Each structure stands twice: as structure tokens, then as C-alpha cells.
Coordinates of C-alpha atoms and ligand atoms in Angstrom, one line a residue:
X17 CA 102.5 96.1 110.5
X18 CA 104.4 93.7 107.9
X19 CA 103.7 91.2 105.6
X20 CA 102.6 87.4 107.3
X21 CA 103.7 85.6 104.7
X22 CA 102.9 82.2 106.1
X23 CA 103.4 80.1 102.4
X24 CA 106.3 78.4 103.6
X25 CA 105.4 77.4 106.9
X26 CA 106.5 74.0 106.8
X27 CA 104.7 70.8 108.2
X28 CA 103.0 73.8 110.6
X29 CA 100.7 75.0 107.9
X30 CA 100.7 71.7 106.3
X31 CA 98.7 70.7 109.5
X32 CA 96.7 74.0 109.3
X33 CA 95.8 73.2 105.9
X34 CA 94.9 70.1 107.0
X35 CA 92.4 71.2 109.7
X36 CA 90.8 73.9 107.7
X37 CA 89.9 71.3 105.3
X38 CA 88.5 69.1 107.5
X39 CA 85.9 71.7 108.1
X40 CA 83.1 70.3 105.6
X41 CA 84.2 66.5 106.9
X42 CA 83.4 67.0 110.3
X43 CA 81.3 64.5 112.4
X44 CA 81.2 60.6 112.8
X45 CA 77.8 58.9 112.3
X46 CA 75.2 59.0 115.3
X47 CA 77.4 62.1 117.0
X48 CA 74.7 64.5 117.8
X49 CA 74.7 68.1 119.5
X50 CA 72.1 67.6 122.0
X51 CA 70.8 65.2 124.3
X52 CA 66.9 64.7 125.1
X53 CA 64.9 63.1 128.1
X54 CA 63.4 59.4 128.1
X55 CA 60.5 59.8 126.0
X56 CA 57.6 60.1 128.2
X57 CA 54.5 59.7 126.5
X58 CA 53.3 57.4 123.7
X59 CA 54.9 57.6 120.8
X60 CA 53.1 57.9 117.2
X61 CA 54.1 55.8 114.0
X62 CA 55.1 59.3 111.6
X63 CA 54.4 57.7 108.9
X64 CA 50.8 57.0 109.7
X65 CA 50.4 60.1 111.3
X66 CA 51.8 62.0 107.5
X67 CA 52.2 60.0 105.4
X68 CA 55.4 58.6 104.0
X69 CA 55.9 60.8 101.1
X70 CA 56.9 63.0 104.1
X71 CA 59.0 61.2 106.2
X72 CA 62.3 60.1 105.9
X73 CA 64.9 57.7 107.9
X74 CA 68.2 59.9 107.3
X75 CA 69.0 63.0 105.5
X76 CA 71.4 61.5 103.0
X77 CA 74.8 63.0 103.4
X78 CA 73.9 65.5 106.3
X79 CA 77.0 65.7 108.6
X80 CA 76.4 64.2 112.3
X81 CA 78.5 66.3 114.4
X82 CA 78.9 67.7 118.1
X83 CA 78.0 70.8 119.5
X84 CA 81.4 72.4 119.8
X85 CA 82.4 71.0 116.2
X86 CA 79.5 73.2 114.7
X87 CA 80.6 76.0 117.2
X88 CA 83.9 76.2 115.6
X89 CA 83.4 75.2 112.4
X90 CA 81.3 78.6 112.4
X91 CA 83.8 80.9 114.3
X92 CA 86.5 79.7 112.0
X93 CA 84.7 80.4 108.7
X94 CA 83.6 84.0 110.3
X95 CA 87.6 84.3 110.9
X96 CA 88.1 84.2 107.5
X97 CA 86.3 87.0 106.3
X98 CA 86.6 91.1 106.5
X99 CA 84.4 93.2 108.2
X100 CA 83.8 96.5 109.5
X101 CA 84.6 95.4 113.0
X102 CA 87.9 93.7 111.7
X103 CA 90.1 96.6 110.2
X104 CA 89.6 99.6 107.7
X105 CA 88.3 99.2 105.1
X106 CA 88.7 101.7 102.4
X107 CA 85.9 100.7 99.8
X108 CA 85.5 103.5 97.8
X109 CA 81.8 104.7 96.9
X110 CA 80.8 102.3 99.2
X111 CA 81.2 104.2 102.6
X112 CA 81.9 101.1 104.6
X113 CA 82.2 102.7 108.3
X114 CA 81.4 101.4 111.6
X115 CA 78.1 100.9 112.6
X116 CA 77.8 101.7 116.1
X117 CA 76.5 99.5 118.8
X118 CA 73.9 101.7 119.8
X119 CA 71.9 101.4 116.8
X120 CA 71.5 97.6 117.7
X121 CA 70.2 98.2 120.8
X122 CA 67.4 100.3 120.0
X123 CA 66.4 98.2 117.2
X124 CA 66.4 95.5 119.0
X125 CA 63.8 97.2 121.6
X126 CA 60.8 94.9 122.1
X127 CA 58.3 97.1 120.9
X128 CA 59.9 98.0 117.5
X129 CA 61.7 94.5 117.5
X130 CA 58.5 92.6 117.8
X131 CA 56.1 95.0 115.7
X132 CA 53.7 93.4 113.4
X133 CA 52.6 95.2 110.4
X134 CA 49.4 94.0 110.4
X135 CA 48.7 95.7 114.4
X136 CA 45.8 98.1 114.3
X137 CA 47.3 101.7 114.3
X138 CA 46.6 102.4 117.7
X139 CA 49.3 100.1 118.6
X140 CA 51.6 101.3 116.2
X141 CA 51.8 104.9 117.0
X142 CA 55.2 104.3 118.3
X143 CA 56.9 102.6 115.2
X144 CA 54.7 105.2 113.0
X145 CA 55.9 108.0 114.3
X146 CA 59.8 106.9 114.1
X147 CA 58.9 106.6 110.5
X148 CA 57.3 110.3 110.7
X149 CA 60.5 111.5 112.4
X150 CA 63.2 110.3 110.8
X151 CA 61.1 111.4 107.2
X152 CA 61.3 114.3 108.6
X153 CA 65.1 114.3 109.4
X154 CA 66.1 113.2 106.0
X155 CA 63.9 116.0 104.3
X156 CA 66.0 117.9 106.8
X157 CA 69.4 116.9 106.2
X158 CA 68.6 116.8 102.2
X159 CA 66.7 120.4 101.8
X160 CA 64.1 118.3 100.4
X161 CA 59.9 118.4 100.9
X162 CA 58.8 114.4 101.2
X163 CA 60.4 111.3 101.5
X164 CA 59.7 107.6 100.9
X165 CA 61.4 105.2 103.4
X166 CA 60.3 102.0 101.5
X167 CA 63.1 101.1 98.9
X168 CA 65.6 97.9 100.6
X169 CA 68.7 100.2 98.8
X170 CA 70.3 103.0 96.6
X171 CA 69.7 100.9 93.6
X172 CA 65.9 100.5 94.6
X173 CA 65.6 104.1 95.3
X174 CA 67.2 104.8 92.0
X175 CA 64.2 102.8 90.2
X176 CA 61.5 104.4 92.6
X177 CA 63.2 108.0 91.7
X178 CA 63.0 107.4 87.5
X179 CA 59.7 105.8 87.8
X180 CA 58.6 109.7 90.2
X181 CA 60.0 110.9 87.4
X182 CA 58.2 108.8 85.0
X183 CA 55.1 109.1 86.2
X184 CA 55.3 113.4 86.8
X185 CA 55.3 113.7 82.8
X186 CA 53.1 111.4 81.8
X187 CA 50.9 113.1 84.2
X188 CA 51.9 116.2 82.2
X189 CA 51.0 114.6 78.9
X190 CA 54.2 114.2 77.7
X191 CA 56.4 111.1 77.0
X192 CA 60.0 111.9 77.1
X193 CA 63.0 109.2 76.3
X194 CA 65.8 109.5 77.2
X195 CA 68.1 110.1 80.7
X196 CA 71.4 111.7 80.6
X197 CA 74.1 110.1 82.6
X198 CA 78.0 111.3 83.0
X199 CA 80.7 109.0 82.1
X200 CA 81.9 108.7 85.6
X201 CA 78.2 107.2 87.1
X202 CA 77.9 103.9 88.9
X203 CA 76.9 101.3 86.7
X204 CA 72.8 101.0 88.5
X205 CA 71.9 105.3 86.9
X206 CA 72.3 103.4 83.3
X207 CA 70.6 100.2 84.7
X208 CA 67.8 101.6 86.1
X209 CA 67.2 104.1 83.2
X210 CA 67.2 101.0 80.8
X211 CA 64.6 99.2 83.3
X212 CA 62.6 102.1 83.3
X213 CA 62.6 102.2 79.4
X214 CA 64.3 105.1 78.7
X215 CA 67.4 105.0 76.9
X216 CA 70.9 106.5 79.0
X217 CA 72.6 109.1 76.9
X218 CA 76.0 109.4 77.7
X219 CA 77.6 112.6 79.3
X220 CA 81.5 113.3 78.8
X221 CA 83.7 114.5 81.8
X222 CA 85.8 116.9 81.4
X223 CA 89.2 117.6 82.3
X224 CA 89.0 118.4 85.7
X225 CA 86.5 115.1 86.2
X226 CA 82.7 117.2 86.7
X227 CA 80.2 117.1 84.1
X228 CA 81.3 118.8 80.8
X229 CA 78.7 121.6 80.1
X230 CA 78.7 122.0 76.6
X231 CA 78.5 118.2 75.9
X232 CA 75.2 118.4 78.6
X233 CA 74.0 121.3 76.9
X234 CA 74.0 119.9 73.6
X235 CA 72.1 116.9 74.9
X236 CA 69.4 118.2 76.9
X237 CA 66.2 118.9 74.8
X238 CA 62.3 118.1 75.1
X239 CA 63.0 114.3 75.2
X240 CA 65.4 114.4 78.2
X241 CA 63.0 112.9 80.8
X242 CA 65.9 113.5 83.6
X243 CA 69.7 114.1 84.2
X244 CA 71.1 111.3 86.6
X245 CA 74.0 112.5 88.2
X246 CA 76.3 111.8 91.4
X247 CA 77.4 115.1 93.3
X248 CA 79.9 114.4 94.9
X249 CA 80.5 113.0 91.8
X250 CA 82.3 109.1 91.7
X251 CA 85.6 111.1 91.7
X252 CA 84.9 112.3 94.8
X253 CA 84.2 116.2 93.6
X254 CA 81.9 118.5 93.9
X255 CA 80.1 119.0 90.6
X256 CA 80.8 123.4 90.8
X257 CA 78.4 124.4 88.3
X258 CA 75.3 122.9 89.7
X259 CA 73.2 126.4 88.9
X260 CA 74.1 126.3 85.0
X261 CA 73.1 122.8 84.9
X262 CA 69.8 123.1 86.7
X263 CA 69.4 125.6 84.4
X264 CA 70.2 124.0 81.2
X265 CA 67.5 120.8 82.4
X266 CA 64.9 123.2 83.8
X267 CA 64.8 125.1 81.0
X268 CA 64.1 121.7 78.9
X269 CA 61.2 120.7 81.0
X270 CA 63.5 118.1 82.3
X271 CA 64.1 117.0 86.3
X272 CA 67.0 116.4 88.0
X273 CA 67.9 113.1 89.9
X274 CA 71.0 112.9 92.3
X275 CA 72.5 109.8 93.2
X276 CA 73.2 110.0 97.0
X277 CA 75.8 107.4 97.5
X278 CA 77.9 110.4 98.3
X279 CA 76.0 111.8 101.1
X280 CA 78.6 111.4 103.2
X281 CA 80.5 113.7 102.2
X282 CA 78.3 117.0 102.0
X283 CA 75.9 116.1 105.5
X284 CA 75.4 119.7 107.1
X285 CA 77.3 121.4 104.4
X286 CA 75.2 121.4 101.1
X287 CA 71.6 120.4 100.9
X288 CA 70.4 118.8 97.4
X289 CA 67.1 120.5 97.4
X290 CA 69.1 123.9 97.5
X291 CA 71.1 123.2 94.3
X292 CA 68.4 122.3 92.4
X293 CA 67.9 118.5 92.4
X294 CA 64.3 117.6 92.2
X295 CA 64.7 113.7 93.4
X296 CA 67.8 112.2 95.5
X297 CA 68.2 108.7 96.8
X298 CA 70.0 108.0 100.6
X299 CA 72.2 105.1 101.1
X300 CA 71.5 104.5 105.3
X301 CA 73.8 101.7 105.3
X302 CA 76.4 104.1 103.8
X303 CA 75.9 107.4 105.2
X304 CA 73.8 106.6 108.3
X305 CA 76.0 103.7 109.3
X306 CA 73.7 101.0 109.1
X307 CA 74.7 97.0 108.3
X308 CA 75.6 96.4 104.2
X309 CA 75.2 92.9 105.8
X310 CA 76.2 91.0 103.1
X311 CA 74.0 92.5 100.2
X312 CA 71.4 93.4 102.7
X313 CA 68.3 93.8 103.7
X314 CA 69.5 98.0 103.4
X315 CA 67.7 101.1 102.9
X316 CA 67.6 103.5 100.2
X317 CA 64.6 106.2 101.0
X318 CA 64.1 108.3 98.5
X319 CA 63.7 112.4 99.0
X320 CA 62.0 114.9 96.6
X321 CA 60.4 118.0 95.9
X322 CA 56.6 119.1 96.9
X323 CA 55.9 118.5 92.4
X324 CA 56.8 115.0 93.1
X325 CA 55.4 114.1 96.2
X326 CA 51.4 113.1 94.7
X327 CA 53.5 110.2 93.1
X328 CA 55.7 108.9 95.9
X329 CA 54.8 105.2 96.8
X330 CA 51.9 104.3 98.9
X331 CA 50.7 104.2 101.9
X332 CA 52.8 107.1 103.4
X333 CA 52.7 108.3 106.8
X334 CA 50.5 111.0 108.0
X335 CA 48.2 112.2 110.9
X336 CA 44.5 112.5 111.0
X337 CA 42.2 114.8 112.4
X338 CA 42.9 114.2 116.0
X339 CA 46.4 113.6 115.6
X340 CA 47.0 110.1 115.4
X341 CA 49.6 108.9 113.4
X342 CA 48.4 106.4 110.1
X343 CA 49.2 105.1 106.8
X344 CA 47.6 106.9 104.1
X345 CA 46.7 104.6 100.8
X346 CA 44.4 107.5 99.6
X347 CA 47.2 108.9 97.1
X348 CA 45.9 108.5 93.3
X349 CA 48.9 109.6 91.6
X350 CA 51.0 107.0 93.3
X351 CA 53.3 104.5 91.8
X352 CA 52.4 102.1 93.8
X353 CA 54.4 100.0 96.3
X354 CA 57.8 99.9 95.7
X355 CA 58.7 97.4 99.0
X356 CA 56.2 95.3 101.4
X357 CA 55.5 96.8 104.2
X358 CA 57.6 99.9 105.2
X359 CA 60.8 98.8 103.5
X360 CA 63.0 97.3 106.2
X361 CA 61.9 98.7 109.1
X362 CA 64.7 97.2 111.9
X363 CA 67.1 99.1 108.9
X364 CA 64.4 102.7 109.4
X365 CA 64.7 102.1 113.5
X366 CA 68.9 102.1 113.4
X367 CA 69.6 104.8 110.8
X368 CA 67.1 106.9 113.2
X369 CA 69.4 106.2 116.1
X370 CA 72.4 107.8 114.3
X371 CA 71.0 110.6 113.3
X372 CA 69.3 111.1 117.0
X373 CA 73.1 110.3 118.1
X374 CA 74.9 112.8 116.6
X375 CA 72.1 115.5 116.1
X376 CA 73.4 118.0 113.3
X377 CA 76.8 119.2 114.4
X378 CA 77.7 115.7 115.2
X379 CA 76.6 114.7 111.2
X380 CA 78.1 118.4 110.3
X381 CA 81.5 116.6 111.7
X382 CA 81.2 113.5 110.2
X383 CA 81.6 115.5 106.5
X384 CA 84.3 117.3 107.6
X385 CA 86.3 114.2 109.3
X386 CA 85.8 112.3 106.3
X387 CA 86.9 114.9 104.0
X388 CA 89.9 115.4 106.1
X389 CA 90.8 111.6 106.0
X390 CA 90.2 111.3 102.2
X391 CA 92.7 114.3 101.3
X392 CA 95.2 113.3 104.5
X393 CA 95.5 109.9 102.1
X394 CA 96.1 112.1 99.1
X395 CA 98.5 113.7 100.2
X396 CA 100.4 110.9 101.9
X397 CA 100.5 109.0 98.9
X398 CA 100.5 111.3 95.7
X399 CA 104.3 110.8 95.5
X400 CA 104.2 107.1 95.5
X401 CA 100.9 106.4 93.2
X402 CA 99.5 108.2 90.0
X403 CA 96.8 110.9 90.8
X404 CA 94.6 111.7 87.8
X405 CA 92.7 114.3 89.5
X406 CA 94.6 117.0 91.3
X407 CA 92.0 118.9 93.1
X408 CA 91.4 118.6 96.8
X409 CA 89.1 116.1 97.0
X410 CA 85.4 115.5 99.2
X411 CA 85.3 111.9 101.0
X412 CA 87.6 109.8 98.0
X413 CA 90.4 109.8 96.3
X414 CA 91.2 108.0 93.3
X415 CA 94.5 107.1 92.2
X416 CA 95.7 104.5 89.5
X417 CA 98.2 102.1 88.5
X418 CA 99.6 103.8 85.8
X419 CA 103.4 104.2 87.7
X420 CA 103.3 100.7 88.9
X421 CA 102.2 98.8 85.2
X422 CA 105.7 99.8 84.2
X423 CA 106.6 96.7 86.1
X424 CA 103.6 95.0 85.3
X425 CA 101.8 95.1 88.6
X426 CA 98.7 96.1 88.3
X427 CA 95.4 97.8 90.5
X428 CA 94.3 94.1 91.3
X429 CA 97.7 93.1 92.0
X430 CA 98.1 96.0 94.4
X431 CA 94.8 95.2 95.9
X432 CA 95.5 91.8 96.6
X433 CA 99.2 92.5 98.7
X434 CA 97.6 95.1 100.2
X435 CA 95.4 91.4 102.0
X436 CA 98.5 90.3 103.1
X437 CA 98.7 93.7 105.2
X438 CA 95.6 93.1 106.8
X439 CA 93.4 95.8 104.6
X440 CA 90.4 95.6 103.0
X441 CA 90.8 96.2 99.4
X442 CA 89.6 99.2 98.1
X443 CA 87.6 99.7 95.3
X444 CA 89.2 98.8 92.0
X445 CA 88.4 100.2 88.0
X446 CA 86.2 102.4 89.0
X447 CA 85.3 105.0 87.7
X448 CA 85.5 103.8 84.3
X449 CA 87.0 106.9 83.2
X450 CA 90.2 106.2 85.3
X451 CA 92.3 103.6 83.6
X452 CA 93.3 101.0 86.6
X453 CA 91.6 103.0 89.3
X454 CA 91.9 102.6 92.9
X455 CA 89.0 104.1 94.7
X456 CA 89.9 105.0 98.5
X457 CA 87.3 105.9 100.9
X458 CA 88.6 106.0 104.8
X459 CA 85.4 107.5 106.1
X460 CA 85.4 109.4 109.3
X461 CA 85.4 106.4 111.5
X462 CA 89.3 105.3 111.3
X463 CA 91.1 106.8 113.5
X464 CA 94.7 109.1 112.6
X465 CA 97.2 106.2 114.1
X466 CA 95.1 103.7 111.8
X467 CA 95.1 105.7 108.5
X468 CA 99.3 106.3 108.6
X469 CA 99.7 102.4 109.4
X470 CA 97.6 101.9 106.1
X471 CA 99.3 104.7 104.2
X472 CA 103.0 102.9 105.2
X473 CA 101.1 99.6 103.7
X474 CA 100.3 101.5 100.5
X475 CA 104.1 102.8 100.4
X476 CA 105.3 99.7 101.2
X477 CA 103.6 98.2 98.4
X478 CA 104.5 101.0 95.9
X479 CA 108.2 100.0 96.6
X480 CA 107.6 96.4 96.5
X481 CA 106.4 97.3 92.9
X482 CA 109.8 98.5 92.0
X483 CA 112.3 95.9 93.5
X484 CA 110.2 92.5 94.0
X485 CA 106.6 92.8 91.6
X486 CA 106.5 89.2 91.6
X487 CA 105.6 89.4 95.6
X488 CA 102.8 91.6 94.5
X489 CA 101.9 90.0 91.3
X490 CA 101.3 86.1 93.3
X491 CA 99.6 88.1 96.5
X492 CA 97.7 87.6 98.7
X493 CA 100.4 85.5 100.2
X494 CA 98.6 85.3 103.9
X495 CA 95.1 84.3 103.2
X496 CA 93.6 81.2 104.1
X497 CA 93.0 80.4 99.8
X498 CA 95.3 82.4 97.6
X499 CA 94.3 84.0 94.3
X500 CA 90.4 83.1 93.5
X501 CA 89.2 82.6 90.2
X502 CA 86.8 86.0 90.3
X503 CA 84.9 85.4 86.8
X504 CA 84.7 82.1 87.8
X505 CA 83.0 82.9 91.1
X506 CA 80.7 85.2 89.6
X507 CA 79.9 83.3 86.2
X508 CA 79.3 80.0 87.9
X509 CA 78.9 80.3 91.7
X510 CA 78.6 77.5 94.0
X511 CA 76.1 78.6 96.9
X512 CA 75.6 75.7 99.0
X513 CA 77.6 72.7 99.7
X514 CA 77.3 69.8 98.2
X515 CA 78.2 66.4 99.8
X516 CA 78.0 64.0 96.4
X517 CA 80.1 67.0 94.3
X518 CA 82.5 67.1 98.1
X519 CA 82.9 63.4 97.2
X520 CA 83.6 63.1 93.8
X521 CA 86.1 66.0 93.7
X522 CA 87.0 66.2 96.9
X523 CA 86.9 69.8 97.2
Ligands
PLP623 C1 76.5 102.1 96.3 C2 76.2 102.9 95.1 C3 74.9 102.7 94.4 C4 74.0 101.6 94.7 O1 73.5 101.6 96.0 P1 73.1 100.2 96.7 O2 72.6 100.7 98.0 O3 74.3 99.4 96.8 O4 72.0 99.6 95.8 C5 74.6 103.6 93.4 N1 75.5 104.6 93.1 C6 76.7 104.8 93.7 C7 77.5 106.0 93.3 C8 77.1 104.0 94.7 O5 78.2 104.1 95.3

């Protein structure tokens, strides 16, 4: 594949332009989308009916517009975005993969699809025990005793984990402070230790990117309340010395939270609850392939050991004398509800599909296939970009900017060409520990063929960086809008369109 650089297309993609623009001005008034039947019976006045503080003659500056104009003025805009059903996309930590068909299907079964959570529990029994099993699958695949499905995603779980955590000691009588948290974390372990009142502690890396031991050594004492870390870590290794640091936080009274972002890369291999981690959060719409959709809804159930389970949120799911399956509110330690209901339950019902899917050799493959992926990218491009970690790597690879700066292009600049060749970025500056990072994450679901057309994209790029930077510096070159003011976007963003602003400025 090679760089579309349509920029100088010419009266051609003047017209494009053109029509794309038009996609907010569509319509003509009095077009409409639909067409009704002679009215047939008497017709009310609405305004004595409701009043007339709720009626209205016209929805000032709503667009009137035909059926097939709304019908493409959709597609388009869905054309110009990236997806997991578009192309690869190699968002590191994020564990963008497919999300198979399948798992739509069975959510969309009537009798999970139309479940109320108010039916009695004898008409639930089917929904309950999908809960029940795939509880029981996650305890399974983590090594762990109980788990919570509620919490919409990691982050969620993260705050339901501390606040397990939070509630064990003060059960104990004790009030402990602060969490511990290595350099290379995602930016929600300090977040949600700060939430929870607790005050993050820093934790150096060491040279070879795990957890320096000494450093956590020195830190850990009666007031460390918990050690937050990632294993895999963010660097996309295997934290070695898990024993001595259970050890070192054990012996402080202290528990042991795992962010489980990483899942994906240890399913069937390592189990958390065998390496000492007390509490551990699941990503399913990272590791059990269901929809990020945009932000979400998601999932992020949250597995621990027996100590914990008296405070896991309430109601959980359990059966009664004779069997039958129902919700349990009867837990007095309990922190409470974390989520309405039973967290998002369509988002329980798909991740459940997976697993059922692949059973455990098919989840034991999915480690190994993404492993394999991760380190086939290393490999393929440790001559062209700078590796800071040497080590063979778990399910990412990180690799920086530091050859390319010489010419001034940059890890955003390298993210943005890499647009024009029809990728997904990947994750950029992070880790923070690794100046101008550029976070790769194939997952197991691109296929051989797919990964060396990408890894010729990256190479390509890496050259361009030498003979032509200025072709990556301006890039994307291809996209429907060029270069987007990101601060901008985030600082002050517009959510909704807004027909007097679309008149005034005309954009
Ligand atoms: C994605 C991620 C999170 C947050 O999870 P969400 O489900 O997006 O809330 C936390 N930690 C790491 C390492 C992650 O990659």
C-alpha cells in the first residue's frame, strides 16, 4: 500500500470538498423523509390539548431533508472514521482487536436482549446464571476466589478495587495512606488513588523497565494501604520478581492491586491470584473482545481473594436452598453499589460468548498469537526505529522517536503519516518514562500478510524521515481534514452542531 496523497487533486477534490461540506446544509424547506395517509379522524387543536408553552410551529433551524440525504449524510460521516472493522489498529495498552460477530448474536437473543431488571427471579434464572458462569470463568482464568461484574470499565474497577481495599483495613482498625504506584502506570492507578483519598507514592523503574526493588522496598511501611501495579507492565514486560514484591507488601500489612489492562497477554499462562495479587481489574472490551464503542458502555469486573470478598459490591449472585439462582443484598461489609443494576449486562452476555467460544486453549492461543505478533513487529523494525527496551517483549512493544527527532520529525508526526497509510495510529508518549514513545499493540487478531504491509508502512516512514521530513512533519496528507487542533479539541470541544454558530462562521 502507498501513500494517497490526494492534496493536489485539482478541481476533482475541489468538488469533493465541496460536497463534504455541504453535509451540515443539506435539505430545502418542506423536504421531508416520510410520507403519511389522509388524516382520518378528527383532529385536536395541540395547543388546547397541552398547552402552548409546549407546542411549537417549527424547530428553528432544524434541517428539512429527504430520506436518502439523511442516509448518506450518515454513511459518509461513518466513512470517515477508524474502526476495528476498518484496518489494524495498533493502539497500545488499549488492546483494540476484533470483536467477533458472534458475540452480537447472542446478546442480541430475546431473552437476554429484552431482560428487565426488575423481573421476579424466577424469570431471570437464565440471565442470573450467565452472570454466575462467566464469575466463575473469570475467577478461573484469573486464579482468583470472587468476582464483581458491576463496574462499566477498568477505570471503574480500579476505584471499586482501592475502595475493597479501603474498606478491608478500616475493617481491621487501621487507616493507612498512601498507595505505591511505578513510574510506568497509566495515568487512572494515580487518579483513582487520589479519589479514594490516599495519596500515590511514586515507584522508580529500573533499567530494564520492571519495578525497582529497592526503591519499593524503601517505600513500603505500615501506611502503604496497597501497591498498584500493571503486570505485564505498560512496557509490555513481565514484572520477574513478583514473589519478592508480594513479599516486601505482605510483610507490611499492605495488599496488592493489579491493573489488568494487560490481560491479554498472560490468558492461560499466568494466573494473578497465583503470584500474589490480592485484587485485579479485567478490561472485557480489551481482552474479551467486546465493543470500546466510543468510550463505552464497557466492562471492568473486578476479581479478588476470599479476604476481600465480604466487601465486594452488592447484591451478588448466589443460589438458595433449593438451588435457584438470586441476588444477594444480605452482605454487611459491602461497599455498596458501584453500577445500577448488574453493570452492563448486553457487555456481561458478549464477553461470556468469547470465552464460551474459544474455551481455554483457544484463550491459551490468543496469549501466545499476540505475543508472537508484538515481538514479530520488534524485530521487523528495531533497525529502523529506537528501542529503549531490549528484552523480548509480552503483547507491546515500545519504540521512540529518538532516531527520527534528528530531523525534527517527531512520534506525532510519525503517527500522523502513518494516516495517510491507512493505519490506525498507535499509542503515542506513553509510558511517560519513554521519551517520544510509540506504543504498538497488533493483538492476535491481524493476520501475518497484514502485519508486514504495516511494518513496510513504518519503514517507509522511517525513510521518509531521512530524505523528505516535511511529507511527515504536514501529514496526514489523505484525510478528509488535515492536522486538528488536539488541545483545542479537548480544551474547548464542540459536541453538537450548531446552526446560528454554522451561520455566523460558516463552519
Ligand atoms: C485502558 C487502561 C486502563 C483504563 O481502563 P478503561 O477500561 O479504559 O477505563 C487502565 N490501565 C491501563 C494500563 C490501561 O491500558
Amino acid at each position: 500500500m502507498s501513500a494517497n496523497d490526494q492534496s493536489g487533486g485539482g478541481a476533482a477534490r475541489q468538488g469533493q470538498l465541496k460536497r463534504e461540506g455541504l453535509i451540515f446544509e443539506h435539505g430545502a424547506p418542506g423536504r421531508v423523509g416520510y410520507s403519511l395517509p389522509k388524516l382520518d379522524v378528527p383532529e385536536i387543536d395541540p395547543v388546547e390539548s397541552w398547552g402552548a408553552d409546549q407546542v411549537r410551529d417549527d424547530i428553528a433551524g432544524f434541517p428539512e431533508v429527504s430520506e436518502v440525504e439523511v442516509v448518506r449524510h450518515f454513511t459518509r460521516i461513518s466513512q470517515h472514521n477508524f474502526g476495528v472493522d476498518t484496518g489494524m489498529f495498533p493502539l497500545g495498552s488499549c488492546t483494540m482487536k476484533y470483536n467477533p460477530r458472534v458475540n452480537e448474536s447472542v446478546a442480541r437473543l430475546p431473552g437476554f436482549a429484552a431482560a428487565h431488571p426488575y423481573m421476579p427471579y424466577s424469570m431471570m434464572q437464565g440471565s442470573l446464571e450467565l452472570m454466575e458462569r462467566l464469575e466463575q470463568a473469570l475467577a478461573g482464568v484469573t486464579g482468583m476466589d470472587r468476582v464483581t461484574l458491576q463496574p462499566a470499565a477498568g477505570a471503574q474497577g480500579e476505584l471499586t478495587g482501592i475502595m475493597l481495599i479501603a474498606a478491608y483495613h478500616a475493617h481491621r482498625g487501621e487507616q493507612r495512606t498512601k498507595v505505591l504506584i511505578p513510574d510506568s502506570a497509566h495515568g487512572t492507578n494515580p487518579a483513582t488513588a487520589s479519589f479514594c483519598g490516599l495519596e500515590p507514592v511514586e515507584i522508580p523503574s529500573n533499567s530494564r523497565g520492571t519495578i525497582d526493588i529497592e526503591a519499593l522496598a524503601a517505600e513500603a511501611d505500615e501506611n502503604t494501604a496497597a501497591l498498584m501495579l500493571t503486570n505485564p507492565n505498560t512496557i509490555g514486560l513481565f514484572e520477574d520478581q513478583m514473589d519478592e514484591i508480594a513479599r516486601i507488601i505482605h510483610d507490611v500489612g499492605g495488599q496488592i492491586y493489579c491493573d489488568g489492562a494487560n490481560l491479554n497477554a498472560i490468558l492461560g499462562k499466568t494466573r494473578p491470584g497465583d503470584i500474589g495479587i490480592d485484587v485485579f481489574h479485567i478490561n472485557l472490551h480489551k481482552t474479551f473482545t467486546t465493543p470500546h464503542g466510543g468510550g463505552g458502555p464497557g466492562g471492568g469486573p473486578v476479581a479478588v481473594r476470599e479476604h476481600l470478598a465480604p466487601f465486594l459490591p452488592w447484591p451478588t449472585v448466589e443460589r438458595d436452598d433449593s438451588g435457584m439462582l438470586c441476588l444477594d443484598w444480605q452482605r454487611p461489609q459491602s461497599i455498596g453499589k458501584i453500577h445500577t443494576f448488574q453493570g452492563n449486562f448486553a457487555i456481561l452476555v458478549r464477553a461470556y460468548a468469547y470465552i464460551r467460544a474459544l474455551g481455554p486453549e483457544g484463550l491459551r492461543q490468543v496469549a501466545e498469537d499476540a505475543v508472537l505478533n508484538a515481538n514479530y513487529l520488534r524485530v521487523k523494525l528495531e533497525g529502523h526505529y529506537h528501542l529503549p527496551y531490549q528484552q523480548i517483549s509480552l503483547h507491546e512493544v515500545i519504540f521512540s522517536d529518538r532516531k527520527q527527532k534528528k530531523n525534527g520529525v517527531t512520534a506525532m508526526d510519525i503517527c500522523k503519516r502513518l494516516m495517510d497509510y491507512g493505519y490506525h495510529p498507535p499509542t503515542v508518549y506513553f509510558p511517560l518514562v519513554v521519551p517520544g514513545a510509540l506504543m504498538l499493540e497488533p493483538t492476535e487478531t491481524v493476520s501475518r500478510e497484514e502485519l508486514d504491509v504495516f511494518i513496510d508502512a513504518m519503514i517507509a516512514i522511517a525513510g521518509e524521515a531521512e530524505t523528505d521530513p516535511d511529507v511527515v512533519k504536514g501529514a496526514p496528507h489523505s484525510t478528509f481534514l488535515r492536522r486538528l487542533d488536539e488541545v483545542g479539541a479537548a480544551r474547548r470541544p464542540v459536541l453538537r452542531w450548531d446552526p446560528q454558530a454554522a451561520d455566523t462562521d460558516g463552519d
